[in-house]
Tab-separated table of C-alpha atoms in Angstrom:
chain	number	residue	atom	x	y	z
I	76	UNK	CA	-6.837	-25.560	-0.007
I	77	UNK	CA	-9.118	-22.394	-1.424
I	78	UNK	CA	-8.451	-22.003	-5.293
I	79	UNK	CA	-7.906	-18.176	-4.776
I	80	UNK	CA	-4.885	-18.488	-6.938
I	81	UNK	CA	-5.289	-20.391	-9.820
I	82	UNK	CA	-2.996	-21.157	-12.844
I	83	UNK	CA	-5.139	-18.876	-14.956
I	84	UNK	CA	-5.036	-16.052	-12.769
I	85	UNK	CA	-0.935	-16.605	-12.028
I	86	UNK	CA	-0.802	-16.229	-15.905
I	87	UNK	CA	-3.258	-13.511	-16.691
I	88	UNK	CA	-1.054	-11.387	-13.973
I	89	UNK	CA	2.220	-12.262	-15.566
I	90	UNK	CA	1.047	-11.158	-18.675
I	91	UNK	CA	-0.174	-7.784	-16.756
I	92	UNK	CA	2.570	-6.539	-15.238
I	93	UNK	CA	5.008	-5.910	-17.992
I	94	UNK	CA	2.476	-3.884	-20.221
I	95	UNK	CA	2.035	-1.870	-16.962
I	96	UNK	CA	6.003	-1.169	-17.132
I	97	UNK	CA	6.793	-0.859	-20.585
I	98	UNK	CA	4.074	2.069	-20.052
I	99	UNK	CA	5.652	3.622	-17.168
I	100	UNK	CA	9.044	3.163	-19.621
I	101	UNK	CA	7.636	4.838	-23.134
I	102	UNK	CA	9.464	7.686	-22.890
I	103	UNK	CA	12.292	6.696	-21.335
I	104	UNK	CA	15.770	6.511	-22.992
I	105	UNK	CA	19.004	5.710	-21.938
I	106	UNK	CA	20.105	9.644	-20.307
I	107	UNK	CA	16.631	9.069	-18.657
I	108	UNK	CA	17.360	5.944	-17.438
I	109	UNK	CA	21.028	6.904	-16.091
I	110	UNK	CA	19.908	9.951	-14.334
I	111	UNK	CA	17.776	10.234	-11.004
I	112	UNK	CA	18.639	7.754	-8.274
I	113	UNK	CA	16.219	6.015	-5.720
I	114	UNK	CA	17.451	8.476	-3.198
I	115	UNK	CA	21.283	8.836	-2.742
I	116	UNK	CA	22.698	5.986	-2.828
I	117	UNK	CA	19.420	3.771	-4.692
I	118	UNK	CA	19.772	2.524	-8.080
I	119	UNK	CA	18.585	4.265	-11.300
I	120	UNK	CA	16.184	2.866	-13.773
I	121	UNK	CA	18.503	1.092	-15.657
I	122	UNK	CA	19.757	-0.822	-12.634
I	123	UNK	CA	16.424	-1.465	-11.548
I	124	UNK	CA	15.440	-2.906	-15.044
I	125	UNK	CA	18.643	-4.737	-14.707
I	126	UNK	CA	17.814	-6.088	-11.331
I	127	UNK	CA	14.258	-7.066	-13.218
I	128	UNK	CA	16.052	-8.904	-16.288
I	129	UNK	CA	18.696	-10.526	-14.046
I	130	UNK	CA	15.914	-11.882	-11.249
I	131	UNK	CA	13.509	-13.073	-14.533
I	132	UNK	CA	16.149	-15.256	-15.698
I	133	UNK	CA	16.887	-16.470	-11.745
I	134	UNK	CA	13.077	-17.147	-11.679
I	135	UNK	CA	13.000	-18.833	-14.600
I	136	UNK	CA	15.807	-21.336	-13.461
I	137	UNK	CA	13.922	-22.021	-10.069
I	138	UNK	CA	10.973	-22.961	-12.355
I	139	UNK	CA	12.512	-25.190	-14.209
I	140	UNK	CA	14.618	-26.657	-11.531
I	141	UNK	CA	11.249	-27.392	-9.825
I	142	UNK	CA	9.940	-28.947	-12.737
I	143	UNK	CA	12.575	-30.986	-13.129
I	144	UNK	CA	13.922	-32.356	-9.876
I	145	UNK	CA	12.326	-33.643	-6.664
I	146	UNK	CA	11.964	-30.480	-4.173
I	147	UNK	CA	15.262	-28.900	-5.478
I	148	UNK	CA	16.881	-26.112	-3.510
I	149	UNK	CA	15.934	-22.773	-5.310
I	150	UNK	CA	19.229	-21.239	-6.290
I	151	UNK	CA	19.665	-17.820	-4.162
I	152	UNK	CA	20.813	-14.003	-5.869
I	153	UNK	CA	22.870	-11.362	-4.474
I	154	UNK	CA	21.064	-8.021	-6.085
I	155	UNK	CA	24.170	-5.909	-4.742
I	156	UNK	CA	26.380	-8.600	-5.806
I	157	UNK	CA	24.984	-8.482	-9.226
I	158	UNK	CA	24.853	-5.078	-10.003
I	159	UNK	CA	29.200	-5.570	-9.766
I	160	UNK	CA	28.914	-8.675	-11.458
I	161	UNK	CA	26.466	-8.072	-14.669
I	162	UNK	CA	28.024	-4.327	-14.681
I	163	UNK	CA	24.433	-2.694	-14.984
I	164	UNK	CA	25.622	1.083	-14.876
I	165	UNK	CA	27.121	0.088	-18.821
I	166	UNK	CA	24.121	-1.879	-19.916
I	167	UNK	CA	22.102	-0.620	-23.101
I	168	UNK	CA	18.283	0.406	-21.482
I	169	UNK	CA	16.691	-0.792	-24.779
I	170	UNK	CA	18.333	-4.186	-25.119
I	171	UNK	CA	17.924	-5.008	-21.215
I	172	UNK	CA	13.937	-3.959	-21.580
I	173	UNK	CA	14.322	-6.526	-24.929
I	174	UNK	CA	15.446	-9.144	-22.873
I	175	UNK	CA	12.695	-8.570	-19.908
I	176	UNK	CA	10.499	-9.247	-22.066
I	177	UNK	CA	11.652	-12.177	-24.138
I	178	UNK	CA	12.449	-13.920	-20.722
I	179	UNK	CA	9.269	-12.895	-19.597
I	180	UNK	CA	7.562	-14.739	-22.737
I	181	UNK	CA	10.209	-17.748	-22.249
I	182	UNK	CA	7.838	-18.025	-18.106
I	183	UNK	CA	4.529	-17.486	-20.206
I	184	UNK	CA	5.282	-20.506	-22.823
I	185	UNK	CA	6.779	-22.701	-19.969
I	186	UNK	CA	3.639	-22.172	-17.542
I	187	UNK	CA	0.981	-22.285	-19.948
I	188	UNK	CA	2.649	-25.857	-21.029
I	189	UNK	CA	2.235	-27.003	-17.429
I	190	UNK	CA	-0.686	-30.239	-15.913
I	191	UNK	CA	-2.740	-29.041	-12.902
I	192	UNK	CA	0.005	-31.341	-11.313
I	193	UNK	CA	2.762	-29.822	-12.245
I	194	UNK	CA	2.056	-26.539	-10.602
I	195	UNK	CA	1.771	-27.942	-6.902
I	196	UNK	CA	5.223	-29.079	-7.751
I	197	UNK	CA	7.489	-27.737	-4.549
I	198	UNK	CA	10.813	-26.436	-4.635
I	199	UNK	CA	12.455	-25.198	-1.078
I	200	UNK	CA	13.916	-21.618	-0.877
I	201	UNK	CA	16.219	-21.044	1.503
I	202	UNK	CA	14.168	-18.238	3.169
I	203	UNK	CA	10.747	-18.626	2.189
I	204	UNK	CA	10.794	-22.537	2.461
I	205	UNK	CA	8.366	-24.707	0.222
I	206	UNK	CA	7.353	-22.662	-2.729
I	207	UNK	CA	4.922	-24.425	-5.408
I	208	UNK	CA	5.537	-23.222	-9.457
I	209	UNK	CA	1.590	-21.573	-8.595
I	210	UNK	CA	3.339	-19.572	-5.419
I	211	UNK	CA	6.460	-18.523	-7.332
I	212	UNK	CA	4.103	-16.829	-10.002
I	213	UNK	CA	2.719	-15.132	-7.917
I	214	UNK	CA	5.439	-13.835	-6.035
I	215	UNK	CA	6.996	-12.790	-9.271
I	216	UNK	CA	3.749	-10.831	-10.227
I	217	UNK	CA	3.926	-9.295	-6.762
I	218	UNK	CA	8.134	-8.320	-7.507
I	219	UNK	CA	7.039	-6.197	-10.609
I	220	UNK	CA	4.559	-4.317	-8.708
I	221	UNK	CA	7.500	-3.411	-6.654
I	222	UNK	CA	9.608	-2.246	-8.642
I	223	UNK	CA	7.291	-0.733	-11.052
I	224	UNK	CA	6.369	1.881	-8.563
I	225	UNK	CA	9.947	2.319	-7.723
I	226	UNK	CA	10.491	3.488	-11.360
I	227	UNK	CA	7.653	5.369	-10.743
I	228	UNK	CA	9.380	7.502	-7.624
I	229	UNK	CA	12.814	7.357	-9.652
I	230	UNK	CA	11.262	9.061	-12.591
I	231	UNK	CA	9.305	11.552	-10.407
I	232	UNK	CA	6.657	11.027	-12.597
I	233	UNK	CA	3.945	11.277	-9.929
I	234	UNK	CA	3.843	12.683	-6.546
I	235	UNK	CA	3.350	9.758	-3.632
I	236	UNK	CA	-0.332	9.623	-3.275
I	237	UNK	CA	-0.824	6.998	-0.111
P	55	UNK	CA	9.879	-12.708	4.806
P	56	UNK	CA	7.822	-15.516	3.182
P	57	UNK	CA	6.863	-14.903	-0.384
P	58	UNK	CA	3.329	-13.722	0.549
P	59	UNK	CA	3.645	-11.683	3.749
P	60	UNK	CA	1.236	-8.732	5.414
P	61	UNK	CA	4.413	-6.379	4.371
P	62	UNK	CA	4.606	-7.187	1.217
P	63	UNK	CA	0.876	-7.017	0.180
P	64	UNK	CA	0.660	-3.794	2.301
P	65	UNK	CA	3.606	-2.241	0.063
P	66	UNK	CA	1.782	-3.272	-2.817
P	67	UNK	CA	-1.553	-1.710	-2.170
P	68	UNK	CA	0.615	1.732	-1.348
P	69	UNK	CA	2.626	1.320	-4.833
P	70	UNK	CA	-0.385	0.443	-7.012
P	71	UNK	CA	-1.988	3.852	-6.061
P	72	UNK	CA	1.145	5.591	-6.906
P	73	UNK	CA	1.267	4.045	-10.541
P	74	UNK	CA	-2.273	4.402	-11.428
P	75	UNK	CA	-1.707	7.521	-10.481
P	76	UNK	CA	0.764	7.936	-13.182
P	77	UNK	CA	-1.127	6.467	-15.953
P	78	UNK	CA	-4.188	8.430	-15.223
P	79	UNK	CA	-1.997	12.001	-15.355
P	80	UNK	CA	-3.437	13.820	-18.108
P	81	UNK	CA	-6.633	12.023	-17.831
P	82	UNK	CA	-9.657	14.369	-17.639
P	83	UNK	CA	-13.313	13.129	-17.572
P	84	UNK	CA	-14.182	14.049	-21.796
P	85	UNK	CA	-10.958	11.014	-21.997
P	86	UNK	CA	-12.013	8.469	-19.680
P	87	UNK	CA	-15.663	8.442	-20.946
P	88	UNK	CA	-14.457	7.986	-24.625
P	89	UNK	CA	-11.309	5.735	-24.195
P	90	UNK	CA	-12.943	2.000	-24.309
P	91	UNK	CA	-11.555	-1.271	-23.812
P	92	UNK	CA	-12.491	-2.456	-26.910
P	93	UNK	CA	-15.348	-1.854	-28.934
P	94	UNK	CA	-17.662	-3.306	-26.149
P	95	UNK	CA	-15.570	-3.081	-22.790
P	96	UNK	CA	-15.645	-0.522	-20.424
P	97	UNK	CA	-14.204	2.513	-20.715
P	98	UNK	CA	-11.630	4.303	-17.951
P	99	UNK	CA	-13.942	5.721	-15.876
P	100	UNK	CA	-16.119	2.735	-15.728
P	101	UNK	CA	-12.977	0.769	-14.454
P	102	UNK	CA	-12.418	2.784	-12.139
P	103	UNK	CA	-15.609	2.188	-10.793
P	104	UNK	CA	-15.369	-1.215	-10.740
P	105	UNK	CA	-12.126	-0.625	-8.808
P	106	UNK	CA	-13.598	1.976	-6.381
P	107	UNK	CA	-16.754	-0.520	-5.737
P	108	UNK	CA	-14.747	-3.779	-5.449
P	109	UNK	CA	-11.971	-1.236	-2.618
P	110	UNK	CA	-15.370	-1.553	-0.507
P	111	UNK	CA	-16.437	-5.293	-1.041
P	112	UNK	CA	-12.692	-6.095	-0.740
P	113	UNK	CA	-12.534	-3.623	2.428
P	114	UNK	CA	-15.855	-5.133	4.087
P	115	UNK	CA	-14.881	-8.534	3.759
P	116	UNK	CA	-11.870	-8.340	5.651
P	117	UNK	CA	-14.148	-6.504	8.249
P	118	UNK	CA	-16.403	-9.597	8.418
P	119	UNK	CA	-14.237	-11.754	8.250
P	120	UNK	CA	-12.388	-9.811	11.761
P	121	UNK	CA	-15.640	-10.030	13.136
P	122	UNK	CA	-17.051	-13.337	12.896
P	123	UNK	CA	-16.004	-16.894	12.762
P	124	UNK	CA	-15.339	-17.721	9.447
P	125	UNK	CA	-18.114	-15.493	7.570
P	126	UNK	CA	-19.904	-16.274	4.456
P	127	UNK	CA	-18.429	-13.741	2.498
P	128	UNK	CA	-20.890	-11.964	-0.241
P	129	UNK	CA	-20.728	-11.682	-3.840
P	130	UNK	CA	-21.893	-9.594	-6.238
P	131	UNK	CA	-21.884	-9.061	-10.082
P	132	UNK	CA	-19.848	-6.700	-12.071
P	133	UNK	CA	-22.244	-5.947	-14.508
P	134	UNK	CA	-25.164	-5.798	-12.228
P	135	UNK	CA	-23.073	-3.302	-9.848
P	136	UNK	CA	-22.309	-1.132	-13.478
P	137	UNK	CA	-25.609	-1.262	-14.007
P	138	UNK	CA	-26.621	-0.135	-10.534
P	139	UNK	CA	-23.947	2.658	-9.787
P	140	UNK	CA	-24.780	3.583	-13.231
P	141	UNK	CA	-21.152	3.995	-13.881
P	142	UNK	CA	-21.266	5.738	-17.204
P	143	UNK	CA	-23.154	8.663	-15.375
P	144	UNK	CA	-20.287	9.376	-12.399
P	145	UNK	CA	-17.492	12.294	-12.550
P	146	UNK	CA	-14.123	11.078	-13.482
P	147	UNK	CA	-12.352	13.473	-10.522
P	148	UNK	CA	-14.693	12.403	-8.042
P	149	UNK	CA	-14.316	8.846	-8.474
P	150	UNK	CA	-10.990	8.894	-8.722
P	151	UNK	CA	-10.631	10.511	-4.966
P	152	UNK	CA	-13.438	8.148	-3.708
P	153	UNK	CA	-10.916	5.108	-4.708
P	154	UNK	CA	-7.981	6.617	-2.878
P	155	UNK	CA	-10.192	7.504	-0.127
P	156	UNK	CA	-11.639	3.606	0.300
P	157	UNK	CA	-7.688	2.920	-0.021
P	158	UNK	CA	-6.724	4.650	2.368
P	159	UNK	CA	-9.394	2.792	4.767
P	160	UNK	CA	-8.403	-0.137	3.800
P	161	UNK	CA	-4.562	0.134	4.154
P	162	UNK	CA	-5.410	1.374	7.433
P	163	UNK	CA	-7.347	-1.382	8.741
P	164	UNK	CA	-5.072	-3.640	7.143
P	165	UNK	CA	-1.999	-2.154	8.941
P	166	UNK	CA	-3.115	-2.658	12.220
P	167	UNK	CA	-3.811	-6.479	12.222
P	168	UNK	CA	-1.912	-8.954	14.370
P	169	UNK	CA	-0.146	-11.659	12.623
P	170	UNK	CA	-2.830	-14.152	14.072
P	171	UNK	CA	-5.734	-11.616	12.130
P	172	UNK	CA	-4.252	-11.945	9.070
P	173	UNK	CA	-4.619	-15.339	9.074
P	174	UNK	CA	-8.542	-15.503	10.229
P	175	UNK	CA	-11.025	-16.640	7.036
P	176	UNK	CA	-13.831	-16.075	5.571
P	177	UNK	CA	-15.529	-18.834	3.391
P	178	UNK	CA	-16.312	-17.808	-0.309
P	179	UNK	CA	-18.967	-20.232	-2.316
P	180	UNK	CA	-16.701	-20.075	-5.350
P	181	UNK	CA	-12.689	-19.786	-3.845
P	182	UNK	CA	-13.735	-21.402	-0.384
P	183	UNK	CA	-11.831	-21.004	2.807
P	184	UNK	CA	-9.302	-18.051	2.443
P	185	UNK	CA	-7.468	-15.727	4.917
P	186	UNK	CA	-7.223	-11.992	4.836
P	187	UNK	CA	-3.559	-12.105	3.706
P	188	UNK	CA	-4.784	-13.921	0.740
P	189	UNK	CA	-7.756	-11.570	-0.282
P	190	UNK	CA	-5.571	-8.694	0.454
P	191	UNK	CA	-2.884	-9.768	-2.058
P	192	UNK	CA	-5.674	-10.430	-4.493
P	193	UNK	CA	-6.715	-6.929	-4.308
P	194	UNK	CA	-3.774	-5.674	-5.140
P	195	UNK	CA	-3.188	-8.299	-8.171
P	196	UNK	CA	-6.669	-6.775	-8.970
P	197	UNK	CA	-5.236	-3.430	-9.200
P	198	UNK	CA	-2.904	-4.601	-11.823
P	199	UNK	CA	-5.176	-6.635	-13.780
P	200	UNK	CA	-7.591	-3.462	-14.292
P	201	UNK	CA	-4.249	-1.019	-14.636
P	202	UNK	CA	-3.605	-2.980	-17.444
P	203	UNK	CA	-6.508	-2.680	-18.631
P	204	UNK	CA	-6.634	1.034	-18.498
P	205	UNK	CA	-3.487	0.917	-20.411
P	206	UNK	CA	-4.513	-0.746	-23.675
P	207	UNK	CA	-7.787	1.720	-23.304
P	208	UNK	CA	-5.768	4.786	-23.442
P	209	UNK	CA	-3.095	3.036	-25.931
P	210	UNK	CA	-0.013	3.471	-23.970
P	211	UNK	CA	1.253	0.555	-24.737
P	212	UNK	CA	2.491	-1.758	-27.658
P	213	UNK	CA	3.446	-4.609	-25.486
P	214	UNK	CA	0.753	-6.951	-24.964
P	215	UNK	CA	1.002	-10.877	-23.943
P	216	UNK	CA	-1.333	-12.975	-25.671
């Protein structure tokens, strides 16, 4: 095993990626966030932040299922099912950025607690199959990227440049 | 698609362009020589290039690495390559297009590997034994790490993660 991804660097990304948003989001209110679509039938930034809020709090349950059981099943989310379910066309933008980010603190406090141990703990999703606490900070670093730029595109805040 | 896949880490690398691109609008060369990452850091331009010079180490170790068996892949100092490339002397514009440029290289080398290329390695003295899908998502967690930084040097942000 190569320590490419360490702890440290897991946490110094999580820590990254939200400043990067809540940039991309300074001037955003709630009109902005209700009005252009990810193409025609894509969500708006409020349902993306939305999908980002909900998903946090799913990651955040994995974790701590992980830490807590023996290779637990990772609990699985709909996104299509929850945008029905959590009603995010009549969320408030402000409060559902608030709670991002207070989740996202919740991960930070929880992984900076952790033992070198506990972060090859494994916990089996049902697609990606054995995913230590190290992999599924990383993966959740790589999610923001995601949808970051997709905020980017919905706000047309910058023309495609690759 | 496993949690670290060719697909996703090739979507990243795209996206990342896109929202640098979006927190560099406005950004003219008199800005990014006098916006500083504290009172000692670097300033935007000379992050940028650190990120143009590390697109070309990152690029022509996955070269090596596609070339020989399991390469000993170089290193190289940040300082000493500021110091070198005598970043505080280059044009804002120019850099800026030399980065995409060295992106758009790399993305394309990157998009035509076979599963079985992703996975050949190179052997780093300090990370050891790692495959090009791993130093490819690392460059694009890299992108966000120095994003970020570029963020608190131009102040457009008041979330930060301690």
């Amino acid at each position: 095993m190569n320590t490419l991804y360490t702890p440290d660097r897991a946490l110094m990304w999580l820590r990254k990626t939200p400043v990067i948003l809540s940039a991309i989001l300074r001037d955003v209110d709630q009109t902005k966030a209700m009005g252009n679509r990810d193409g025609d039938d894509g969500w708006n930034v409020l349902e993306i932040m939305c999908h980002l809020n909900d998903l946090e709090d799913v990651y955040n349950q994995r974790l701590r299922a992980t830490l807590e059981q023996d290779r637990p099943a990772l609990i699985g989310f709909k996104p299509l099912e929850a945008v029905i379910e959590h009603d995010y066309a009549h969320q408030i933008f402000s409060d559902v950025v608030q709670s991002y980010l207070v989740r996202r603190t919740e991960k930070l406090r929880l992984l900076e607690s952790l033992s070198a141990e506990q972060w090859q703990r494994v916990g089996v999703h049902a697609d990606y199959g054995d995913m230590r606490v190290l992999d599924q900070a990383v993966a959740t670093a790589l999610h923001d990227v995601n949808h970051t730029e997709q905020i980017v595109r919905v706000l047309n805040i910058a023309s495609i440049v690759l | 698609m496993p949690a670290l896949s060719p697909t996703r880490t090739l979507l990243a690398l795209k996206k990342n362009a896109t929202t640098l691109s979006v927190i560099l609008k406005g950004v003219d060369h008199a800005r990014a020589v006098s916006a500083r990452d504290g009172s000692d850091g670097w300033t935007v331009l000379e992050v940028l290039c650190h990120l143009r010079d590390y697109e070309n180490i990152f690029m022509s170790r996955n070269k090596l690495v596609l070339e020989a068996d399991e390469p000993a892949l170089p290193v190289y100092n940040p300082m000493t390559l500021a110091a070198e490339n005598r970043y505080a002397e280059q044009d804002f514009l120019t850099v800026w297009n030399e980065w995409l440029e060295l992106r758009r290289q790399h993305l394309d080398l990157l998009s035509r590997l076979t599963p079985e290329a992703w996975n050949r390695k190179g052997a780093h003295p300090t990370w050891g034994i790692v495959p090009i899908l791993e130093m490819a998502t690392i460059t694009a967690l890299h992108d966000g790490d120095h994003t970020e930084q570029i963020i608190r040097a131009l102040g457009l942000s008041d979330v930060i993660f301690a």
